[in-house]
Each structure stands twice: as structure tokens, then as C-alpha cells.
Amino acid sequence: MKKSSYQKEQVYQGLLSELSEKHLEAQSYASFSKWIRLFCMYLANYTSIKEIDQVDEACVQEYFSYLINNHKRLSLSLTDIKKSMQMIEELLQIEVDSSLSDFSLSNMSLWNNLK
């Protein structure tokens, strides 16, 4: 395994462990494991974040854009994206911009990106 791949795997495992602990504390939804893994994978591969405490609103907005732009490749439905965003808001106590959490038909920017 290459050094950079090993380092990313270490970051991923650390982030996954941190978020899993937060999930165990929250326990409001039955299973967030898929969304936790996806978010941690994004953080490890596309950001320089190494700890969950470093995640801010800008990072969450970038993650949401990543999901929207890559939903076909990731085989995600709109419901999946919505659940992922709800998980992040709940576990990290980060308020996402209302336009990002608006999944109504009137949110044209969201729907145009999902084509």
C-alpha cells in the first residue's frame, strides 16, 4: 500500500471512530453507518481534515455539493442525500444553510444539479 493511501486510511479510520462515538451518544436514528462511512471517506479523500472537530459549515456545504454532483456515480437517491445531511446536522450540531436542506420542488438549484 502506498504511503499516501495508508495515511488516508488512517485518517478515515480515525474520523470513522470519532463519528461512531458521537452516533452512539445521539442514538436518534436506527442506523447511520452508511452515511457516516460516506462522510468520513469524503473527508479523508477530499479535505485536509483529520479530526471531526475541524468540520465546519463550509465543509458541510462542500460535501453536499459533492453528493449532488456525484449522486449517479455514488448510486445515491435524493432520499439518501437528505438522510446524510440530517445525520451531519444532528451529529455535528451544524446548521446547514436552509437552501441546502430545502428538498422541495421549488428549489430549482437543487433539481437542476440533479439532472
Short mmCIF file of N, CA and C in Angstrom, two decimals:
data_model
loop_
_atom_site.label_atom_id
_atom_site.label_comp_id
_atom_site.label_asym_id
_atom_site.label_seq_id
_atom_site.Cartn_x
_atom_site.Cartn_y
_atom_site.Cartn_z
N MET A 1 0.85 -1.18 0.00
CA MET A 1 0.00 0.00 0.00
C MET A 1 0.89 1.24 0.00
N LYS A 2 0.57 2.21 -0.84
CA LYS A 2 1.35 3.43 -0.90
C LYS A 2 1.20 4.21 0.39
N LYS A 3 2.21 5.03 0.65
CA LYS A 3 2.22 5.81 1.89
C LYS A 3 1.00 6.73 1.99
N SER A 4 0.66 7.43 0.89
CA SER A 4 -0.48 8.35 0.93
C SER A 4 -1.79 7.59 1.12
N SER A 5 -1.92 6.42 0.52
CA SER A 5 -3.13 5.61 0.71
C SER A 5 -3.23 5.15 2.15
N TYR A 6 -2.11 4.77 2.71
CA TYR A 6 -2.08 4.33 4.11
C TYR A 6 -2.47 5.48 5.03
N GLN A 7 -1.94 6.67 4.76
CA GLN A 7 -2.26 7.84 5.59
C GLN A 7 -3.74 8.19 5.48
N LYS A 8 -4.29 8.14 4.28
CA LYS A 8 -5.72 8.42 4.10
C LYS A 8 -6.57 7.39 4.82
N GLU A 9 -6.14 6.14 4.80
CA GLU A 9 -6.86 5.08 5.50
C GLU A 9 -6.82 5.32 7.01
N GLN A 10 -5.69 5.77 7.51
CA GLN A 10 -5.57 6.08 8.94
C GLN A 10 -6.49 7.24 9.32
N VAL A 11 -6.52 8.28 8.50
CA VAL A 11 -7.40 9.43 8.75
C VAL A 11 -8.85 8.97 8.72
N TYR A 12 -9.20 8.17 7.71
CA TYR A 12 -10.56 7.65 7.57
C TYR A 12 -10.97 6.86 8.82
N GLN A 13 -10.11 5.97 9.27
CA GLN A 13 -10.42 5.15 10.44
C GLN A 13 -10.59 6.02 11.69
N GLY A 14 -9.75 7.04 11.84
CA GLY A 14 -9.86 7.94 12.98
C GLY A 14 -11.16 8.73 12.96
N LEU A 15 -11.51 9.28 11.79
CA LEU A 15 -12.75 10.03 11.65
C LEU A 15 -13.96 9.12 11.88
N LEU A 16 -13.90 7.93 11.34
CA LEU A 16 -14.99 6.97 11.49
C LEU A 16 -15.19 6.63 12.97
N SER A 17 -14.11 6.45 13.67
CA SER A 17 -14.19 6.13 15.10
C SER A 17 -14.81 7.29 15.88
N GLU A 18 -14.36 8.53 15.57
CA GLU A 18 -14.92 9.71 16.26
C GLU A 18 -16.41 9.87 16.00
N LEU A 19 -16.81 9.77 14.74
CA LEU A 19 -18.22 9.94 14.40
C LEU A 19 -19.07 8.80 14.94
N SER A 20 -18.53 7.61 14.96
CA SER A 20 -19.28 6.48 15.50
C SER A 20 -19.55 6.68 16.99
N GLU A 21 -18.58 7.24 17.70
CA GLU A 21 -18.78 7.53 19.12
C GLU A 21 -19.89 8.56 19.30
N LYS A 22 -19.87 9.60 18.47
CA LYS A 22 -20.93 10.61 18.54
C LYS A 22 -22.29 10.00 18.22
N HIS A 23 -22.30 9.08 17.26
CA HIS A 23 -23.54 8.41 16.88
C HIS A 23 -24.09 7.59 18.05
N LEU A 24 -23.21 6.90 18.75
CA LEU A 24 -23.65 6.11 19.89
C LEU A 24 -24.25 6.99 20.98
N GLU A 25 -23.72 8.22 21.11
CA GLU A 25 -24.26 9.15 22.09
C GLU A 25 -25.62 9.68 21.65
N ALA A 26 -25.78 9.94 20.35
CA ALA A 26 -27.03 10.53 19.84
C ALA A 26 -28.14 9.49 19.79
N GLN A 27 -27.89 8.36 19.14
CA GLN A 27 -28.83 7.24 19.05
C GLN A 27 -30.25 7.63 18.65
N SER A 28 -30.43 8.64 17.83
CA SER A 28 -31.79 9.04 17.47
C SER A 28 -32.32 8.28 16.26
N TYR A 29 -31.45 7.88 15.36
CA TYR A 29 -31.87 7.10 14.20
C TYR A 29 -31.27 5.71 14.31
N ALA A 30 -31.96 4.77 13.72
CA ALA A 30 -31.55 3.37 13.86
C ALA A 30 -30.15 3.11 13.33
N SER A 31 -29.87 3.53 12.10
CA SER A 31 -28.55 3.24 11.54
C SER A 31 -28.08 4.36 10.63
N PHE A 32 -26.96 4.94 11.00
CA PHE A 32 -26.33 5.97 10.19
C PHE A 32 -25.03 5.45 9.59
N SER A 33 -24.73 4.18 9.76
CA SER A 33 -23.40 3.69 9.41
C SER A 33 -23.02 3.98 7.96
N LYS A 34 -23.95 3.82 7.03
CA LYS A 34 -23.64 4.09 5.62
C LYS A 34 -23.27 5.55 5.43
N TRP A 35 -24.02 6.44 6.06
CA TRP A 35 -23.80 7.88 5.91
C TRP A 35 -22.54 8.33 6.63
N ILE A 36 -22.25 7.70 7.76
CA ILE A 36 -21.03 8.01 8.50
C ILE A 36 -19.82 7.61 7.68
N ARG A 37 -19.85 6.41 7.11
CA ARG A 37 -18.73 5.94 6.29
C ARG A 37 -18.53 6.83 5.06
N LEU A 38 -19.61 7.20 4.40
CA LEU A 38 -19.52 8.04 3.21
C LEU A 38 -18.94 9.41 3.55
N PHE A 39 -19.39 10.00 4.63
CA PHE A 39 -18.89 11.31 5.04
C PHE A 39 -17.41 11.23 5.42
N CYS A 40 -17.04 10.22 6.17
CA CYS A 40 -15.64 10.07 6.57
C CYS A 40 -14.74 9.80 5.37
N MET A 41 -15.24 9.04 4.41
CA MET A 41 -14.47 8.78 3.20
C MET A 41 -14.25 10.08 2.43
N TYR A 42 -15.29 10.90 2.35
CA TYR A 42 -15.16 12.20 1.69
C TYR A 42 -14.11 13.05 2.41
N LEU A 43 -14.20 13.14 3.72
CA LEU A 43 -13.26 13.96 4.49
C LEU A 43 -11.83 13.49 4.30
N ALA A 44 -11.61 12.18 4.35
CA ALA A 44 -10.26 11.63 4.22
C ALA A 44 -9.68 11.84 2.83
N ASN A 45 -10.51 11.72 1.80
CA ASN A 45 -10.01 11.78 0.43
C ASN A 45 -9.99 13.17 -0.19
N TYR A 46 -10.88 14.06 0.24
CA TYR A 46 -11.01 15.34 -0.45
C TYR A 46 -10.73 16.57 0.41
N THR A 47 -10.39 16.38 1.67
CA THR A 47 -10.10 17.52 2.54
C THR A 47 -8.82 17.25 3.32
N SER A 48 -8.37 18.26 4.04
CA SER A 48 -7.20 18.10 4.90
C SER A 48 -7.62 17.88 6.36
N ILE A 49 -8.90 17.68 6.58
CA ILE A 49 -9.43 17.50 7.93
C ILE A 49 -8.98 16.15 8.49
N LYS A 50 -8.51 16.19 9.73
CA LYS A 50 -8.03 14.98 10.38
C LYS A 50 -8.81 14.65 11.65
N GLU A 51 -9.63 15.61 12.12
CA GLU A 51 -10.46 15.40 13.31
C GLU A 51 -11.85 15.98 13.06
N ILE A 52 -12.85 15.37 13.64
CA ILE A 52 -14.23 15.80 13.44
C ILE A 52 -14.45 17.23 13.92
N ASP A 53 -13.72 17.64 14.95
CA ASP A 53 -13.87 19.00 15.47
C ASP A 53 -13.49 20.07 14.45
N GLN A 54 -12.75 19.70 13.41
CA GLN A 54 -12.34 20.63 12.38
C GLN A 54 -13.42 20.87 11.33
N VAL A 55 -14.46 20.07 11.32
CA VAL A 55 -15.53 20.20 10.33
C VAL A 55 -16.35 21.45 10.66
N ASP A 56 -16.54 22.29 9.64
CA ASP A 56 -17.35 23.49 9.82
C ASP A 56 -18.45 23.54 8.76
N GLU A 57 -19.22 24.62 8.77
CA GLU A 57 -20.34 24.73 7.84
C GLU A 57 -19.88 24.73 6.39
N ALA A 58 -18.76 25.37 6.10
CA ALA A 58 -18.25 25.40 4.73
C ALA A 58 -17.92 24.00 4.24
N CYS A 59 -17.34 23.19 5.10
CA CYS A 59 -17.01 21.81 4.74
C CYS A 59 -18.27 21.01 4.45
N VAL A 60 -19.30 21.22 5.27
CA VAL A 60 -20.57 20.50 5.07
C VAL A 60 -21.21 20.93 3.75
N GLN A 61 -21.13 22.20 3.42
CA GLN A 61 -21.68 22.68 2.15
C GLN A 61 -20.93 22.07 0.97
N GLU A 62 -19.61 21.96 1.09
CA GLU A 62 -18.82 21.33 0.03
C GLU A 62 -19.18 19.84 -0.10
N TYR A 63 -19.42 19.20 1.02
CA TYR A 63 -19.82 17.79 1.00
C TYR A 63 -21.18 17.63 0.30
N PHE A 64 -22.10 18.51 0.61
CA PHE A 64 -23.40 18.45 -0.03
C PHE A 64 -23.26 18.63 -1.54
N SER A 65 -22.45 19.57 -1.97
CA SER A 65 -22.20 19.77 -3.41
C SER A 65 -21.58 18.52 -4.02
N TYR A 66 -20.67 17.90 -3.29
CA TYR A 66 -20.05 16.65 -3.75
C TYR A 66 -21.11 15.57 -3.97
N LEU A 67 -22.03 15.43 -3.02
CA LEU A 67 -23.10 14.43 -3.16
C LEU A 67 -23.98 14.73 -4.36
N ILE A 68 -24.35 15.99 -4.53
CA ILE A 68 -25.21 16.38 -5.64
C ILE A 68 -24.51 16.10 -6.97
N ASN A 69 -23.25 16.50 -7.07
CA ASN A 69 -22.52 16.36 -8.33
C ASN A 69 -22.16 14.91 -8.65
N ASN A 70 -22.10 14.06 -7.64
CA ASN A 70 -21.66 12.68 -7.85
C ASN A 70 -22.72 11.65 -7.49
N HIS A 71 -23.97 12.06 -7.40
CA HIS A 71 -25.01 11.15 -6.94
C HIS A 71 -25.16 9.91 -7.84
N LYS A 72 -24.96 10.07 -9.13
CA LYS A 72 -25.09 8.91 -10.03
C LYS A 72 -23.94 7.93 -9.82
N ARG A 73 -22.73 8.45 -9.75
CA ARG A 73 -21.55 7.60 -9.54
C ARG A 73 -21.61 6.89 -8.20
N LEU A 74 -22.15 7.58 -7.19
CA LEU A 74 -22.25 7.02 -5.84
C LEU A 74 -23.52 6.20 -5.63
N SER A 75 -24.37 6.17 -6.65
CA SER A 75 -25.67 5.47 -6.58
C SER A 75 -26.52 5.96 -5.41
N LEU A 76 -26.65 7.28 -5.31
CA LEU A 76 -27.42 7.89 -4.24
C LEU A 76 -28.72 8.48 -4.78
N SER A 77 -29.77 8.30 -4.02
CA SER A 77 -31.04 8.93 -4.36
C SER A 77 -31.15 10.24 -3.58
N LEU A 78 -32.17 11.00 -3.88
CA LEU A 78 -32.40 12.24 -3.14
C LEU A 78 -32.65 11.94 -1.67
N THR A 79 -33.33 10.86 -1.39
CA THR A 79 -33.58 10.46 0.00
C THR A 79 -32.27 10.15 0.71
N ASP A 80 -31.35 9.50 0.02
CA ASP A 80 -30.04 9.22 0.61
C ASP A 80 -29.30 10.50 0.97
N ILE A 81 -29.33 11.45 0.05
CA ILE A 81 -28.65 12.73 0.28
C ILE A 81 -29.28 13.46 1.46
N LYS A 82 -30.59 13.44 1.51
CA LYS A 82 -31.31 14.10 2.61
C LYS A 82 -30.96 13.45 3.95
N LYS A 83 -30.94 12.13 4.00
CA LYS A 83 -30.60 11.43 5.24
C LYS A 83 -29.17 11.73 5.67
N SER A 84 -28.29 11.78 4.70
CA SER A 84 -26.90 12.09 5.02
C SER A 84 -26.77 13.49 5.62
N MET A 85 -27.46 14.45 5.04
CA MET A 85 -27.41 15.81 5.55
C MET A 85 -28.03 15.90 6.94
N GLN A 86 -29.11 15.19 7.18
CA GLN A 86 -29.74 15.18 8.50
C GLN A 86 -28.79 14.58 9.53
N MET A 87 -28.09 13.53 9.15
CA MET A 87 -27.14 12.90 10.05
C MET A 87 -26.05 13.87 10.45
N ILE A 88 -25.51 14.58 9.47
CA ILE A 88 -24.44 15.52 9.75
C ILE A 88 -24.92 16.63 10.67
N GLU A 89 -26.10 17.18 10.35
CA GLU A 89 -26.64 18.24 11.20
C GLU A 89 -26.81 17.78 12.64
N GLU A 90 -27.33 16.58 12.81
CA GLU A 90 -27.60 16.08 14.15
C GLU A 90 -26.33 15.73 14.91
N LEU A 91 -25.45 14.97 14.29
CA LEU A 91 -24.25 14.52 14.99
C LEU A 91 -23.25 15.63 15.26
N LEU A 92 -23.11 16.54 14.32
CA LEU A 92 -22.10 17.58 14.47
C LEU A 92 -22.66 18.90 14.99
N GLN A 93 -23.97 18.94 15.17
CA GLN A 93 -24.62 20.17 15.66
C GLN A 93 -24.26 21.37 14.78
N ILE A 94 -24.29 21.14 13.46
CA ILE A 94 -24.00 22.20 12.48
C ILE A 94 -25.27 22.48 11.72
N GLU A 95 -25.67 23.75 11.73
CA GLU A 95 -26.84 24.17 10.96
C GLU A 95 -26.43 24.38 9.51
N VAL A 96 -27.06 23.67 8.62
CA VAL A 96 -26.78 23.81 7.20
C VAL A 96 -27.67 24.92 6.65
N ASP A 97 -27.13 25.67 5.70
CA ASP A 97 -27.88 26.73 5.04
C ASP A 97 -29.24 26.20 4.61
N SER A 98 -30.28 26.96 4.85
CA SER A 98 -31.64 26.49 4.57
C SER A 98 -31.85 26.11 3.11
N SER A 99 -31.14 26.74 2.20
CA SER A 99 -31.28 26.38 0.79
C SER A 99 -30.72 24.99 0.52
N LEU A 100 -29.77 24.54 1.35
CA LEU A 100 -29.22 23.20 1.18
C LEU A 100 -30.14 22.12 1.74
N SER A 101 -30.88 22.47 2.77
CA SER A 101 -31.75 21.46 3.37
C SER A 101 -33.18 21.54 2.84
N ASP A 102 -33.39 22.37 1.82
CA ASP A 102 -34.70 22.50 1.19
C ASP A 102 -34.79 21.51 0.03
N PHE A 103 -35.54 20.44 0.24
CA PHE A 103 -35.69 19.41 -0.78
C PHE A 103 -37.04 19.52 -1.48
N SER A 104 -37.64 20.69 -1.44
CA SER A 104 -38.94 20.88 -2.07
C SER A 104 -38.78 21.06 -3.58
N LEU A 105 -39.87 20.91 -4.29
CA LEU A 105 -39.83 21.05 -5.75
C LEU A 105 -39.50 22.47 -6.20
N SER A 106 -39.69 23.43 -5.33
CA SER A 106 -39.42 24.82 -5.70
C SER A 106 -37.92 25.17 -5.64
N ASN A 107 -37.10 24.30 -5.11
CA ASN A 107 -35.67 24.55 -5.03
C ASN A 107 -35.02 24.17 -6.37
N MET A 108 -35.08 25.10 -7.30
CA MET A 108 -34.63 24.83 -8.66
C MET A 108 -33.13 24.55 -8.76
N SER A 109 -32.32 25.20 -7.92
CA SER A 109 -30.87 24.96 -8.00
C SER A 109 -30.55 23.52 -7.65
N LEU A 110 -31.26 22.96 -6.68
CA LEU A 110 -31.05 21.55 -6.33
C LEU A 110 -31.45 20.65 -7.48
N TRP A 111 -32.62 20.84 -8.01
CA TRP A 111 -33.14 19.97 -9.05
C TRP A 111 -32.35 20.09 -10.35
N ASN A 112 -31.87 21.29 -10.67
CA ASN A 112 -31.06 21.45 -11.87
C ASN A 112 -29.74 20.70 -11.76
N ASN A 113 -29.18 20.64 -10.55
CA ASN A 113 -27.93 19.93 -10.34
C ASN A 113 -28.10 18.42 -10.36
N LEU A 114 -29.31 17.95 -10.11
CA LEU A 114 -29.55 16.51 -10.05
C LEU A 114 -29.86 15.88 -11.40
N LYS A 115 -29.90 16.65 -12.43
CA LYS A 115 -30.22 16.10 -13.77
C LYS A 115 -29.17 15.13 -14.24
#
